[in-house]
Every structure is written in structure tokens, then in C-alpha cells.
Short mmCIF file of C-alpha atoms in Angstrom, two decimals:
data_model
loop_
_atom_site.label_atom_id
_atom_site.label_comp_id
_atom_site.label_asym_id
_atom_site.label_seq_id
_atom_site.Cartn_x
_atom_site.Cartn_y
_atom_site.Cartn_z
CA MET A 16 96.78 118.60 74.74
CA ARG A 17 99.14 121.38 73.80
CA SER A 18 100.81 120.96 77.16
CA LEU A 19 101.79 117.39 76.37
CA ILE A 20 102.54 117.48 72.66
CA ALA A 21 105.13 119.26 70.56
CA THR A 22 102.56 120.60 68.09
CA THR A 23 98.78 120.49 68.38
CA ALA A 24 95.67 121.98 66.84
CA LEU A 25 92.42 122.80 68.63
CA ILE A 26 89.47 121.02 67.09
CA ALA A 27 86.66 122.08 69.40
CA SER A 28 85.47 125.18 71.15
CA THR A 29 87.26 126.01 74.39
CA SER A 30 85.28 126.56 77.53
CA VAL A 31 87.04 128.84 80.00
CA LEU A 32 85.17 129.17 83.22
CA ALA A 33 86.96 131.95 85.10
CA GLY A 34 88.09 135.20 83.45
CA THR A 35 90.87 135.37 80.92
CA ASP A 36 93.09 133.03 82.91
CA PRO A 37 91.41 129.60 83.34
CA MET A 38 93.71 128.84 86.27
CA LEU A 39 92.05 131.47 88.48
CA PRO A 40 88.98 130.45 90.43
CA ALA A 41 85.61 132.13 90.56
CA SER A 42 84.78 129.88 93.52
CA SER A 43 85.83 129.87 97.19
CA SER A 44 87.92 127.36 99.09
CA ALA A 45 85.10 127.37 101.67
CA ASP A 46 83.13 125.33 99.12
CA ALA A 47 85.83 122.66 98.76
CA GLY A 48 85.10 119.09 99.89
CA THR A 49 88.71 118.03 99.47
CA SER A 50 92.02 119.81 99.10
CA PRO A 51 94.13 120.35 96.03
CA LEU A 52 96.37 117.36 95.28
CA ALA A 53 98.54 116.72 98.38
CA ALA A 54 100.71 113.79 97.26
CA VAL A 55 101.40 111.47 94.36
CA THR A 56 102.66 107.94 95.12
CA VAL A 57 104.99 106.08 92.79
CA MET A 58 105.77 102.36 93.04
CA SER A 59 109.42 101.95 91.99
CA HIS A 60 111.74 99.11 91.10
CA ASP A 61 114.78 101.35 91.69
CA LEU A 62 114.75 103.69 94.67
CA GLU A 63 118.25 104.97 93.93
CA ALA A 64 117.27 105.98 90.39
CA SER A 65 114.19 107.68 91.79
CA ARG A 66 116.34 109.53 94.29
CA ALA A 67 118.76 110.58 91.55
CA PHE A 68 115.85 112.02 89.54
CA TYR A 69 113.70 113.73 92.17
CA GLU A 70 116.40 114.82 94.61
CA GLY A 71 119.22 115.28 92.16
CA ALA A 72 117.73 116.42 88.89
CA LEU A 73 114.63 118.19 90.31
CA SER A 74 116.29 119.65 93.46
CA MET A 75 113.78 118.10 95.86
CA THR A 76 114.54 117.17 99.47
CA ALA A 77 114.49 113.45 100.25
CA GLU A 78 113.15 112.13 103.55
CA PRO A 79 113.43 108.37 104.12
CA ILE A 80 110.22 106.63 105.14
CA SER A 81 110.63 105.04 108.57
CA LEU A 82 107.89 102.89 110.08
CA THR A 83 107.63 100.38 112.89
CA VAL A 84 106.69 96.81 111.96
CA ASP A 85 103.14 97.38 113.23
CA GLU A 86 102.79 100.72 111.41
CA ALA A 87 103.98 99.17 108.18
CA GLN A 88 101.59 96.23 108.51
CA LEU A 89 98.63 98.57 108.90
CA LEU A 90 99.59 100.57 105.81
CA LYS A 91 100.25 97.46 103.75
CA GLN A 92 96.66 96.38 104.36
CA HIS A 93 95.26 99.87 103.91
CA TRP A 94 97.10 100.52 100.65
CA ALA A 95 96.50 96.94 99.34
CA LEU A 96 100.24 96.21 99.27
CA ASN A 97 100.02 92.63 100.42
CA GLU A 98 102.80 91.51 98.06
CA VAL A 99 105.31 93.95 99.53
CA ASP A 100 107.57 92.54 102.23
CA ALA A 101 108.27 95.91 103.89
CA ILE A 102 107.33 99.51 103.21
CA GLU A 103 110.43 101.47 102.36
CA GLY A 104 111.11 104.50 100.21
CA PHE A 105 111.30 108.29 100.28
CA VAL A 106 109.09 111.35 100.46
CA PHE A 107 110.36 114.04 98.08
CA SER A 108 109.30 117.63 98.66
CA ASN A 109 110.32 121.20 97.86
CA PRO A 110 110.39 123.08 101.23
CA GLY A 111 110.97 126.38 99.41
CA ALA A 112 107.68 126.00 97.53
CA GLN A 113 105.16 125.70 100.33
CA GLY A 114 101.76 124.42 99.22
CA SER A 115 103.11 122.02 96.61
CA ALA A 116 102.23 118.35 96.61
CA VAL A 117 104.91 115.83 97.54
CA VAL A 118 106.14 112.69 95.76
CA ARG A 119 106.03 109.51 97.84
CA VAL A 120 108.11 106.72 96.28
CA LEU A 121 107.75 103.16 97.58
CA ARG A 122 109.86 100.14 96.69
CA ALA A 123 107.99 97.70 94.47
CA PRO A 124 108.47 93.93 94.31
CA GLU A 125 110.75 92.79 91.49
CA ASP A 126 107.97 91.05 89.59
CA MET A 127 105.49 93.97 89.75
CA PRO A 128 104.49 94.98 86.20
CA SER A 129 104.44 98.53 84.81
CA GLY A 130 101.09 100.30 84.84
CA ARG A 131 102.04 102.23 81.72
CA PRO A 132 104.55 100.24 79.62
CA ASN A 133 106.84 102.53 77.58
CA LEU A 134 104.76 105.52 78.76
CA SER A 135 102.03 104.51 76.29
CA SER A 136 99.15 107.00 76.34
CA ARG A 137 96.68 104.35 75.17
CA TYR A 138 96.27 102.96 78.72
CA SER A 139 93.69 104.45 81.05
CA GLY A 140 94.98 105.42 84.46
CA PRO A 141 97.55 107.92 85.80
CA LEU A 142 100.07 109.30 83.29
CA GLY A 143 102.34 111.68 85.15
CA PHE A 144 102.61 115.05 86.92
CA GLY A 145 103.91 118.56 86.41
CA LEU A 146 105.70 121.29 88.31
CA PRO A 147 106.47 124.97 87.65
CA ASP A 148 109.95 125.73 86.32
CA THR A 149 111.09 129.24 85.37
CA ASN A 150 114.60 128.21 84.28
CA MET A 151 114.06 125.30 81.94
CA PRO A 152 117.35 125.43 80.03
CA ARG A 153 119.34 125.01 83.23
CA ARG A 154 117.00 122.27 84.50
CA LEU A 155 117.13 120.38 81.21
CA VAL A 156 120.92 120.32 81.36
CA GLU A 157 120.75 119.10 84.99
CA VAL A 158 118.32 116.30 84.08
CA GLN A 159 120.38 115.17 81.11
CA THR A 160 123.66 115.32 83.03
CA ARG A 161 122.20 112.86 85.52
CA GLY A 162 121.33 110.42 82.74
CA PHE A 163 117.60 111.10 82.24
CA LYS A 164 115.87 112.05 79.01
CA SER A 165 113.35 114.54 77.67
CA THR A 166 110.78 113.38 75.12
CA ALA A 167 110.86 116.52 72.99
CA GLY A 168 113.04 119.19 74.61
CA ILE A 169 111.67 122.65 75.46
CA LYS A 170 108.59 123.63 73.49
CA ARG A 171 106.49 126.79 73.37
CA MET A 172 102.74 126.31 72.96
CA ALA A 173 99.83 128.71 72.48
CA PHE A 174 96.86 128.36 74.83
CA PRO A 175 93.53 130.11 74.39
CA ARG A 176 92.07 132.81 76.63
CA ALA A 177 88.37 133.30 77.18
CA ASP A 178 88.30 136.20 74.70
CA GLY A 179 89.76 134.07 71.88
CA SER A 180 93.28 135.48 72.09
CA GLU A 181 96.20 133.28 73.04
CA TYR A 182 99.04 133.22 75.55
CA THR A 183 102.28 131.28 75.43
CA VAL A 184 103.36 128.47 77.74
CA SER A 185 106.74 126.73 77.70
CA GLU A 186 107.05 123.10 78.70
CA VAL A 187 109.58 120.32 78.82
CA HIS A 188 108.72 116.61 79.25
CA TYR A 189 110.99 114.35 81.26
CA VAL A 190 110.96 110.56 81.45
CA ALA A 191 111.25 109.68 85.12
CA PRO A 192 112.01 106.20 86.43
CA ASP A 193 109.21 103.58 86.31
CA ASP A 194 107.40 104.91 83.23
CA VAL A 195 106.34 108.24 84.77
CA LEU A 196 106.06 111.40 82.63
CA VAL A 197 107.16 114.56 84.54
CA LEU A 198 106.59 118.01 83.03
CA GLY A 199 108.22 121.35 83.75
CA VAL A 200 105.87 124.28 82.97
CA ASP A 201 106.48 128.02 82.64
CA ARG A 202 103.30 130.12 82.07
CA GLY A 203 105.24 133.26 81.33
CA GLU A 204 102.99 136.29 81.85
CA TYR A 205 100.41 134.38 83.83
CA THR A 206 100.46 133.05 87.39
CA GLN A 207 102.63 129.93 87.56
CA ILE A 208 100.90 126.58 88.09
CA GLY A 209 102.19 126.38 91.68
CA PRO A 210 104.57 127.86 94.28
CA ILE A 211 108.22 128.19 93.20
CA ASN A 212 111.43 127.95 95.22
CA GLU A 213 113.15 131.26 94.41
CA LEU A 214 116.60 129.76 94.97
CA THR A 215 116.15 127.02 92.38
CA GLY A 216 113.47 128.44 90.06
CA ILE A 217 111.45 125.20 90.38
CA GLY A 218 108.49 124.11 92.48
CA GLY A 219 106.96 120.93 93.78
CA VAL A 220 104.14 118.89 92.20
CA ALA A 221 101.38 121.24 91.01
CA TYR A 222 99.16 118.88 88.97
CA SER A 223 98.76 115.32 87.82
CA SER A 224 97.53 113.99 84.48
CA PHE A 225 95.56 110.82 83.70
CA MET A 226 93.88 109.02 80.81
CA VAL A 227 90.27 107.86 81.12
CA ASP A 228 87.92 105.47 79.32
CA SER A 229 85.03 107.91 79.64
CA ILE A 230 85.24 111.61 80.56
CA GLU A 231 81.55 111.46 81.54
CA ASP A 232 82.04 108.68 84.10
CA SER A 233 85.26 110.14 85.58
CA SER A 234 83.86 113.68 85.62
CA HIS A 235 80.88 112.43 87.64
CA PHE A 236 83.27 110.88 90.18
CA PHE A 237 85.50 113.92 90.63
CA ARG A 238 82.52 116.26 90.90
CA GLU A 239 80.32 114.17 93.20
CA VAL A 240 82.93 112.52 95.43
CA LEU A 241 85.84 114.94 95.64
CA GLY A 242 83.79 118.07 94.98
CA TYR A 243 86.16 119.23 92.20
CA GLU A 244 85.10 121.81 89.58
CA LEU A 245 85.76 121.93 85.86
CA ARG A 246 87.60 125.08 84.69
CA ARG A 247 88.68 124.23 81.14
CA LYS A 248 87.34 121.81 78.56
CA MET A 249 88.76 121.47 75.08
CA SER A 250 90.09 118.95 72.58
CA PHE A 251 93.06 118.79 70.21
CA ARG A 252 94.67 116.65 67.57
CA SER A 253 97.91 114.90 68.40
CA SER A 254 101.00 115.55 66.37
CA GLY A 255 102.15 111.96 67.09
CA GLN A 256 104.95 113.32 69.29
CA GLY A 257 105.23 114.12 72.99
CA MET A 258 102.45 111.83 74.17
CA PRO A 259 103.92 108.38 73.45
CA ASP A 260 101.92 105.91 71.39
CA THR A 261 99.46 108.40 69.95
CA ARG A 262 98.98 108.86 66.23
CA SER A 263 99.27 112.02 64.22
CA GLY A 264 95.83 113.62 63.87
CA GLU A 265 94.25 111.58 66.64
CA ALA A 266 91.65 113.50 68.63
CA ILE A 267 92.06 113.80 72.40
CA ALA A 268 89.72 115.43 74.92
CA PHE A 269 91.37 117.57 77.63
CA LEU A 270 89.78 118.78 80.89
CA GLN A 271 91.22 120.60 83.91
CA TRP A 272 89.69 119.90 87.36
CA PHE A 273 90.40 122.00 90.48
CA ALA A 274 89.39 122.06 94.09
CA PRO A 275 87.13 125.09 94.58
CA GLY A 276 89.15 128.23 95.34
CA ALA A 277 92.47 126.52 94.39
CA ILE A 278 95.02 127.75 91.81
CA THR A 279 97.26 124.68 91.99
CA GLY A 280 97.10 120.95 92.81
CA TYR A 281 94.73 120.26 89.93
CA LEU A 282 94.03 117.24 87.71
CA VAL A 283 94.34 117.00 83.92
CA MET A 284 91.86 114.44 82.49
CA MET A 285 92.29 113.17 78.93
CA GLU A 286 90.46 110.70 76.76
CA LEU A 287 91.45 109.28 73.38
CA LEU A 288 88.54 110.07 71.05
CA ASP A 289 89.92 108.11 68.08
CA GLY A 290 91.49 104.67 67.90
CA ASP A 291 91.86 101.93 70.48
CA LYS A 292 92.15 102.37 74.23
CA ARG A 293 93.67 99.88 76.63
CA PRO A 294 92.38 99.25 80.17
CA TYR A 295 94.67 100.02 83.08
CA VAL A 296 95.51 96.51 84.21
CA PRO A 297 96.55 95.77 86.91
CA ILE A 298 94.87 98.67 88.70
CA GLY A 299 95.82 100.72 91.74
CA MET A 300 98.89 99.80 93.75
CA ALA A 301 99.44 96.53 91.90
CA SER A 302 101.74 98.08 89.24
CA THR A 303 104.83 100.28 89.14
CA GLY A 304 104.68 103.96 88.21
CA LEU A 305 102.24 106.55 89.35
CA SER A 306 99.74 104.53 91.42
CA MET A 307 97.95 106.70 93.96
CA TRP A 308 96.79 110.28 94.63
CA THR A 309 96.35 111.77 98.12
CA PHE A 310 93.90 114.55 99.08
CA THR A 311 93.00 115.97 102.47
CA THR A 312 89.61 117.01 103.90
CA ASP A 313 88.18 118.77 106.93
CA SER A 314 85.49 116.14 107.22
CA LEU A 315 86.17 112.49 106.48
CA THR A 316 82.54 111.73 107.44
CA SER A 317 81.33 113.99 104.63
CA ILE A 318 83.55 112.34 102.04
CA ILE A 319 82.51 108.85 103.17
CA SER A 320 78.88 109.92 102.72
CA ARG A 321 79.63 111.28 99.22
CA TRP A 322 81.40 108.00 98.39
CA GLN A 323 78.50 105.90 99.67
CA ASP A 324 76.00 108.00 97.64
CA TYR A 325 78.17 107.57 94.53
CA SER A 326 79.22 103.90 94.82
CA GLY A 327 76.82 102.27 97.27
CA GLU A 328 79.92 101.04 99.13
CA ASN A 329 81.35 101.80 102.56
CA ALA A 330 84.92 102.98 103.17
CA ALA A 331 86.99 101.60 106.06
CA VAL A 332 88.65 104.26 108.22
CA LEU A 333 92.26 103.77 109.26
CA GLU A 334 93.80 105.67 112.15
CA ALA A 335 97.53 105.35 111.84
CA ARG A 336 100.78 107.23 111.07
CA VAL A 337 100.90 107.94 107.34
CA PRO A 338 104.17 109.47 105.97
CA PRO A 339 104.54 112.42 105.68
CA PHE A 340 101.21 113.44 107.21
CA GLY A 341 101.70 112.08 110.74
CA ARG A 342 99.06 110.21 112.68
CA VAL A 343 95.77 110.71 110.87
CA ARG A 344 92.39 109.19 109.96
CA SER A 345 92.12 108.17 106.32
CA ILE A 346 90.18 106.11 103.78
CA MET A 347 91.01 104.49 100.47
CA ILE A 348 88.67 104.64 97.48
CA ALA A 349 89.12 104.23 93.72
CA SER A 350 88.27 106.34 90.66
CA PRO A 351 86.39 104.83 87.70
CA THR A 352 89.75 104.08 86.00
CA GLY A 353 91.06 102.24 89.03
CA ILE A 354 93.38 104.93 90.38
CA SER A 355 93.87 104.47 94.14
CA ILE A 356 92.79 107.57 96.05
CA GLU A 357 93.77 108.27 99.65
CA ILE A 358 91.68 110.80 101.60
CA ILE A 359 93.22 112.12 104.83
CA GLU A 360 91.36 114.10 107.49
CA ARG A 361 93.19 117.28 108.43
CA SER A 362 93.83 117.92 112.12
CA ASN A 363 91.81 120.75 113.68
#
């Protein structure tokens, strides 16, 4: 995808489903089964390095996770974190960018393996996430000063409009702790990908990217269970840069999925169309890096019914305090690629 590689070339027709800007919906939020992305959870071997990156380099606010023994025990079972002695970590947010997703970082056991070794794009499963940034040169210096790297510096890419013309997007790709790829995005003339803190010029999490074994299988899940809608579908050839462990000329499918009515909190689905893929093993919360997505809903009963129709399985409901959402009712399910998905019922 042009938003993940230094240089790319479109190899298939582009389908834009809403006006000249594919980010803008033709649908209504009243039709949404679940919310835009509300949180990404990262399992980390180094909480201090994570804090230095998200709070220091990305100007987020850090809130320590504090749970009673009983609360932690309930969440350990619910999140399938049986190998974790205690739940500890931080919730990182950008209070000046209301409506952005948060980053929840949990301490991982020392022997927990990486879910994406060396950021390799050949593995199915979550890859990383992005946030809006209107002052990339300053942010890049801040990131590098704190000892973190960019894969390819600041790049300008051309994206297609519905009428065949192009608009320019600037992006920078950061290597966060625990093999997580974090992107800063500036859409220039178009609406930014999410809310921005005017004091810092940067926002919170606005989307998350993932690699799949089959776009058909994963598309069916996100449409039928979460009620998401497809707004852009295209493919490109990799330059062999930017997306680690891809080869020059390799074809990659690229889809953008949104909650109806939403302009942020979306999902970028990609599939390698050439060459070998590797399964995401171990799946879910059993590996470090980006391990779980959180969405909210007005009706947990409705989502459970959708899940049962899709999978033939039930979903156990937990009522407990879940940082940073408070005391809520929630379920845990899994996507076809094994990504853990937490669905939380919003309070009326």
C-alpha cells in the first residue's frame, strides 16, 4: 500500500465508495453495529520503553493501570492471560484529540514470543496502527532524539480519487517497542484521519493495519460480525521498502474498513498476493506486540447473535471493570486470523 511503502505502483482498479474522498461516509452511524476502533492493546516486554515512546515521543498521556487482585483475576481469564502473574501497564491517550482510540500496554512474561518477529509483513495478524500528524519534521526529530527509529523517513505518496485524479499524503513510519509499526499521517488538503491536538499537531490512534491469509474470509467476518463497511479496495506492488520482509514487485491487496458513518477508527486489511505467507502463531494475547482490538456497541446481545450466526459459537459475557472503560459488560471473540477482539457495551 502506498501508505506503508516508500514507492508503490497501483496494479488494479481502485474502488472508491464515497465521493472523491474515500474517507467520507455515505452511510449513517445509526446503521453501525459496533463503534470505530476504541483501543489497541500491546503486550510488552519493556513498559519503560513503551512509555518513552508513546508518552515521550508521541506526546500521549500515560495513566497507570490499577486493579484489585479480584479484578485482575477476572480480566486474566477473560483476556486469556493465564501465564501473566499480574496485570500491570499503562493506558496512553491524547486528551486533546477527543474521539481517538487509546493504546493499552500490558506487561508480558519474559518468555512470551513476538507475534511479528522483526516486523515481518509475511505473518498474518495485526501489523501496527496510525495517527494523524501535521508537523512530521518536528515529530521525527522527537522520536529519533528518544532513541527510536523510522523505517524510511518522511515520504509523500499519491493516492487516487474516484475521478481518477490523485491527491498527496505524507507519512512517516516508526518502529515502536515490541515489533509494532506506528505511522504518522498527514492528508494535506483532505480531512485528517482523526482528531488532532492543536497544541502538539498530533492525534491519537486513528486506524490499525493487519495482514490476512484471505481477504474474502476476513471481509466476511468484519462485515457480518462487526457490521463494518468497505470504502476502498485496491492493490499495489511493493518497492521492497517500508513494509519489512516484502520483495520488490510483490503484489499486495489493500482494503479499508469503517464503521458506518465513521471518518476515523478504521481498519486497513492487507493480503500478500505473491510469495509465501506465514501463519500468526501464537495467536491472540499469547505473543508480544499488537495483540487485541477493542470496539464498543450499544447492544452486546446483537453482537453475540451476529457472532453465533457467523461462528456457531457462544460468547461468554464478563461484567467487570475494564481499564479505561470503567465497569462494563464485554465479550471476547477472534477474527479469522486469530486477532483477539474485545467488544464492550456502552452505558446508556
